[in-house]
Amino acid sequence: MPALLRLDSSADLTSSTSRQLTGVFADTWRGLGPRHSVIERDLHVSPLPHLPDAALHYARRLRTEDERPDPSAEQLQDELLAELEAADAVVIGAPMYNWSIPSTLKAWLDHVHVLGTTVPYDTKDQPLAGKPVVVISSRGLEYGPGTPDADKDHTIPPIVQILGTSMGMDVTIVTADLTAVRRVPAMARLAGRAQASLEAATDRVRSLAVQLNT
Ligand SMILES: Cc1cc2nc3c(=O)[nH]c(=O)nc-3n(C[C@H](O)[C@H](O)[C@H](O)COP(=O)(O)O)c2cc1C
């Protein structure tokens, strides 16, 4: 049964571009057939705690004797890991917040990036290697290759480093630029480019949802 895990982290519950795009991805996924399921985790509406104990960054066998994290914190981490493990694919809404990722999404990453469990440490195990993850990054301005602020995007690089390089997942990035046109009058002349960016992102997420099932 092809299962999708959908994660949202935008604090905007009314007009979020990343939520719109993760929604298109999830709807396309569901539309592929009755066996296609979607698990939704809203990291803004139901935020995870910040990682409460550094010991949770390590597999149980790698902890020192005095490290005894709260069992309820271990249980939550186990649930998040099981949810990720069970998914055949993941779609993540990752808006740019202050050139970086929302703290709610960072909390999820801190829970699932675990040395010796999801990341090779004392062994070469990388259990999530190859699992597809589509990251949808919406941003008020533009940060694509060749734009003046391209080097200021600190949203996508850490996600690629954590999920891709370190955990071995197959990361695809989709961006939607210039979303601030709807609230900044001085950007009105960029409305066409913003619309083109959104349309391209919408087409891309639809085709990725299909492509991941072929
Ligand atoms: C807390 C906060 C910080 C933001 N920081 C930036 C930023 O550094 N650069 C930028 O281009 N846009 C920034 N924005 C604008 C968002 O990236 C933009 O509104 C984007 O569309 C948010 O994704 P969403 O539409 O899915 O909510 C920020 C918005 C918020 C709420």
Short mmCIF file of C-alpha atoms and ligand atoms in Angstrom, two decimals:
data_model
loop_
_atom_site.label_atom_id
_atom_site.label_comp_id
_atom_site.label_asym_id
_atom_site.label_seq_id
_atom_site.Cartn_x
_atom_site.Cartn_y
_atom_site.Cartn_z
CA MET A 1 0.00 0.00 0.00
CA PRO A 2 1.83 3.17 -1.13
CA ALA A 3 1.83 5.45 1.89
CA LEU A 4 2.77 9.12 1.83
CA LEU A 5 3.83 11.06 4.91
CA ARG A 6 2.86 14.74 4.55
CA LEU A 7 4.54 17.23 6.88
CA ASP A 8 3.57 20.90 7.05
CA SER A 9 5.34 23.58 9.05
CA SER A 10 3.96 26.89 7.81
CA ALA A 11 2.48 29.08 10.54
CA ASP A 12 0.01 30.41 7.96
CA LEU A 13 -3.23 28.43 8.09
CA THR A 14 -5.11 30.53 5.54
CA SER A 15 -2.96 31.35 2.52
CA SER A 16 0.22 29.29 2.79
CA THR A 17 1.91 28.45 -0.49
CA SER A 18 3.78 25.44 0.92
CA ARG A 19 0.55 24.02 2.40
CA GLN A 20 -1.17 24.54 -0.95
CA LEU A 21 1.60 22.62 -2.70
CA THR A 22 1.88 19.77 -0.19
CA GLY A 23 -1.90 19.57 -0.57
CA VAL A 24 -1.64 19.24 -4.35
CA PHE A 25 0.98 16.53 -3.88
CA ALA A 26 -1.17 14.64 -1.35
CA ASP A 27 -4.34 14.95 -3.45
CA THR A 28 -2.51 13.70 -6.53
CA TRP A 29 -1.13 10.80 -4.49
CA ARG A 30 -4.59 9.86 -3.16
CA GLY A 31 -6.02 10.15 -6.66
CA LEU A 32 -3.72 7.41 -7.91
CA GLY A 33 -5.92 4.73 -6.41
CA PRO A 34 -7.76 3.49 -3.34
CA ARG A 35 -4.65 1.83 -1.94
CA HIS A 36 -2.74 5.12 -1.88
CA SER A 37 -2.82 6.54 1.64
CA VAL A 38 -1.64 9.79 3.22
CA ILE A 39 -0.58 10.31 6.83
CA GLU A 40 -0.62 13.99 7.75
CA ARG A 41 1.49 15.54 10.50
CA ASP A 42 1.08 19.25 11.03
CA LEU A 43 4.17 20.43 12.85
CA HIS A 44 2.71 23.90 13.40
CA VAL A 45 -0.74 22.95 14.65
CA SER A 46 0.62 20.09 16.77
CA PRO A 47 4.22 21.12 17.43
CA LEU A 48 6.77 18.68 18.73
CA PRO A 49 8.83 19.72 21.75
CA HIS A 50 12.37 20.83 21.14
CA LEU A 51 14.60 17.79 21.53
CA PRO A 52 14.40 17.47 25.33
CA ASP A 53 17.56 15.45 25.91
CA ALA A 54 20.83 15.25 23.96
CA ALA A 55 20.91 11.48 24.55
CA LEU A 56 18.08 11.18 22.00
CA HIS A 57 20.56 12.11 19.28
CA TYR A 58 22.16 8.68 19.73
CA ALA A 59 20.89 5.12 19.38
CA ARG A 60 20.27 3.51 22.75
CA ARG A 61 23.41 1.35 22.47
CA LEU A 62 25.56 4.47 21.99
CA ARG A 63 24.40 6.26 25.14
CA THR A 64 26.64 6.68 28.14
CA GLU A 65 25.64 5.06 31.43
CA ASP A 66 24.36 8.25 32.96
CA GLU A 67 22.14 9.10 29.99
CA ARG A 68 18.55 8.16 30.79
CA PRO A 69 16.12 10.18 28.71
CA ASP A 70 12.51 10.42 29.82
CA PRO A 71 10.69 7.30 28.55
CA SER A 72 7.87 9.45 27.18
CA ALA A 73 10.39 11.39 25.09
CA GLU A 74 11.86 8.11 23.81
CA GLN A 75 8.38 6.91 22.97
CA LEU A 76 7.60 10.04 20.96
CA GLN A 77 10.88 9.70 19.08
CA ASP A 78 10.14 6.02 18.38
CA GLU A 79 6.71 7.00 17.00
CA LEU A 80 8.22 9.60 14.69
CA LEU A 81 10.85 7.15 13.47
CA ALA A 82 8.26 4.42 12.88
CA GLU A 83 6.04 6.86 10.97
CA LEU A 84 8.95 7.85 8.75
CA GLU A 85 10.07 4.26 8.29
CA ALA A 86 6.54 3.17 7.29
CA ALA A 87 6.16 5.85 4.62
CA ASP A 88 6.99 5.02 1.03
CA ALA A 89 7.52 8.71 0.31
CA VAL A 90 7.53 11.98 2.21
CA VAL A 91 6.47 15.49 1.22
CA ILE A 92 7.60 18.37 3.42
CA GLY A 93 6.38 21.96 3.40
CA ALA A 94 9.44 24.01 4.31
CA PRO A 95 8.81 27.75 4.15
CA MET A 96 11.76 30.09 4.52
CA TYR A 97 11.67 31.73 7.94
CA ASN A 98 14.44 34.26 8.53
CA TRP A 99 16.58 32.64 5.81
CA SER A 100 16.25 29.32 7.62
CA ILE A 101 13.69 26.62 8.43
CA PRO A 102 10.74 26.97 10.82
CA SER A 103 11.71 25.83 14.32
CA THR A 104 8.81 23.36 14.22
CA LEU A 105 10.40 21.56 11.28
CA LYS A 106 13.83 21.71 12.94
CA ALA A 107 12.36 19.96 15.98
CA TRP A 108 11.14 17.10 13.75
CA LEU A 109 14.56 16.86 12.05
CA ASP A 110 16.27 16.79 15.45
CA HIS A 111 14.06 13.85 16.49
CA VAL A 112 14.60 11.72 13.37
CA HIS A 113 18.30 12.38 12.69
CA VAL A 114 19.68 9.80 15.11
CA LEU A 115 23.26 8.57 15.06
CA GLY A 116 23.40 4.79 14.94
CA THR A 117 19.68 4.56 14.07
CA THR A 118 18.93 6.58 10.92
CA VAL A 119 22.50 7.71 10.36
CA PRO A 120 25.58 5.48 10.04
CA TYR A 121 27.83 5.76 13.06
CA ASP A 122 29.37 2.57 14.44
CA THR A 123 27.86 0.62 11.53
CA LYS A 124 27.18 1.47 7.90
CA ASP A 125 23.40 1.13 8.34
CA GLN A 126 21.33 3.76 6.59
CA PRO A 127 17.81 2.31 6.81
CA LEU A 128 16.09 5.20 5.04
CA ALA A 129 18.50 5.24 2.09
CA GLY A 130 16.72 5.88 -1.17
CA LYS A 131 13.35 6.80 0.36
CA PRO A 132 11.99 9.67 -1.73
CA VAL A 133 11.37 13.00 -0.03
CA VAL A 134 9.99 16.04 -1.83
CA VAL A 135 10.76 19.32 -0.07
CA ILE A 136 8.63 22.31 -0.99
CA SER A 137 10.28 25.58 -0.10
CA SER A 138 8.20 28.75 -0.36
CA ARG A 139 9.85 32.09 0.15
CA GLY A 140 8.82 35.72 0.06
CA LEU A 141 11.67 36.84 -2.19
CA GLU A 142 13.77 34.80 -4.61
CA TYR A 143 16.88 32.74 -4.02
CA GLY A 144 17.26 30.62 -7.14
CA PRO A 145 20.61 30.02 -8.86
CA GLY A 146 21.97 33.23 -10.35
CA THR A 147 19.81 35.56 -8.23
CA PRO A 148 21.61 38.11 -6.02
CA ASP A 149 20.50 36.41 -2.78
CA ALA A 150 21.10 32.80 -3.85
CA ASP A 151 23.75 32.34 -1.15
CA LYS A 152 21.37 33.48 1.61
CA ASP A 153 19.10 30.46 1.37
CA HIS A 154 19.74 28.54 4.59
CA THR A 155 16.46 26.66 4.31
CA ILE A 156 17.22 24.07 1.65
CA PRO A 157 20.92 23.31 2.37
CA PRO A 158 20.44 21.98 5.93
CA ILE A 159 17.51 19.81 4.83
CA VAL A 160 19.56 18.36 1.97
CA GLN A 161 22.47 17.79 4.37
CA ILE A 162 20.36 16.07 7.03
CA LEU A 163 17.90 14.01 5.00
CA GLY A 164 20.00 13.53 1.87
CA THR A 165 23.71 13.44 2.63
CA SER A 166 23.48 12.12 6.19
CA MET A 167 20.38 9.88 6.11
CA GLY A 168 20.67 8.91 2.44
CA MET A 169 17.13 9.82 1.44
CA ASP A 170 16.43 10.74 -2.16
CA VAL A 171 15.69 14.46 -1.86
CA THR A 172 13.94 16.51 -4.55
CA ILE A 173 13.50 20.23 -4.05
CA VAL A 174 10.61 22.29 -5.39
CA THR A 175 10.67 26.05 -4.84
CA ALA A 176 8.00 28.74 -5.02
CA ASP A 177 9.50 32.22 -5.10
CA LEU A 178 8.28 35.78 -4.61
CA THR A 179 5.23 34.93 -2.52
CA ALA A 180 5.55 38.36 -0.86
CA VAL A 181 4.05 40.01 -3.97
CA ARG A 182 0.62 39.63 -2.42
CA ARG A 183 1.47 41.89 0.52
CA VAL A 184 4.28 44.20 -0.66
CA PRO A 185 2.97 46.84 -3.06
CA ALA A 186 6.48 47.65 -4.32
CA MET A 187 6.74 44.09 -5.66
CA ALA A 188 3.64 44.39 -7.85
CA ARG A 189 5.75 44.40 -11.02
CA LEU A 190 6.97 40.91 -10.07
CA ALA A 191 3.46 39.43 -9.91
CA GLY A 192 3.86 37.66 -13.25
CA ARG A 193 7.09 35.97 -12.17
CA ALA A 194 5.57 34.97 -8.84
CA GLN A 195 2.58 33.43 -10.61
CA ALA A 196 4.87 31.61 -13.06
CA SER A 197 6.90 30.24 -10.14
CA LEU A 198 3.77 28.97 -8.40
CA GLU A 199 2.42 27.39 -11.59
CA ALA A 200 5.74 25.68 -12.30
CA ALA A 201 5.88 24.38 -8.71
CA THR A 202 2.30 23.10 -8.94
CA ASP A 203 3.00 21.24 -12.20
CA ARG A 204 6.20 19.83 -10.71
CA VAL A 205 4.61 18.48 -7.52
CA ARG A 206 1.77 16.88 -9.53
CA SER A 207 4.20 15.14 -11.85
CA LEU A 208 6.50 14.11 -8.98
CA ALA A 209 3.61 12.45 -7.13
CA VAL A 210 2.82 10.41 -10.24
CA GLN A 211 6.46 9.73 -11.09
CA LEU A 212 7.20 8.32 -7.63
CA ASN A 213 4.58 5.65 -8.27
CA THR A 214 5.78 4.46 -11.65
C1 LIG B 1 8.68 34.40 10.48
C2 LIG B 1 8.85 34.66 9.00
C3 LIG B 1 10.12 34.88 8.51
C4 LIG B 1 10.29 35.06 7.13
N1 LIG B 1 11.56 35.22 6.64
C5 LIG B 1 11.74 35.33 5.30
C6 LIG B 1 13.06 35.43 4.75
O1 LIG B 1 14.06 35.39 5.45
N2 LIG B 1 13.19 35.56 3.40
C7 LIG B 1 12.09 35.55 2.58
O2 LIG B 1 12.26 35.64 1.36
N3 LIG B 1 10.84 35.45 3.07
C8 LIG B 1 10.65 35.33 4.40
N4 LIG B 1 9.38 35.21 4.91
C9 LIG B 1 8.26 35.11 3.96
C10 LIG B 1 7.91 33.64 3.74
O3 LIG B 1 9.04 32.91 3.32
C11 LIG B 1 6.82 33.54 2.70
O4 LIG B 1 5.66 34.20 3.19
C12 LIG B 1 6.49 32.11 2.34
O5 LIG B 1 5.46 32.12 1.39
C13 LIG B 1 6.08 31.34 3.58
O6 LIG B 1 5.60 30.06 3.23
P1 LIG B 1 4.04 29.75 3.33
O7 LIG B 1 3.37 30.59 2.24
O8 LIG B 1 3.92 28.31 3.05
O9 LIG B 1 3.55 30.13 4.67
C14 LIG B 1 9.18 35.04 6.27
C15 LIG B 1 7.89 34.84 6.80
C16 LIG B 1 7.73 34.66 8.15
C17 LIG B 1 6.34 34.43 8.69
#
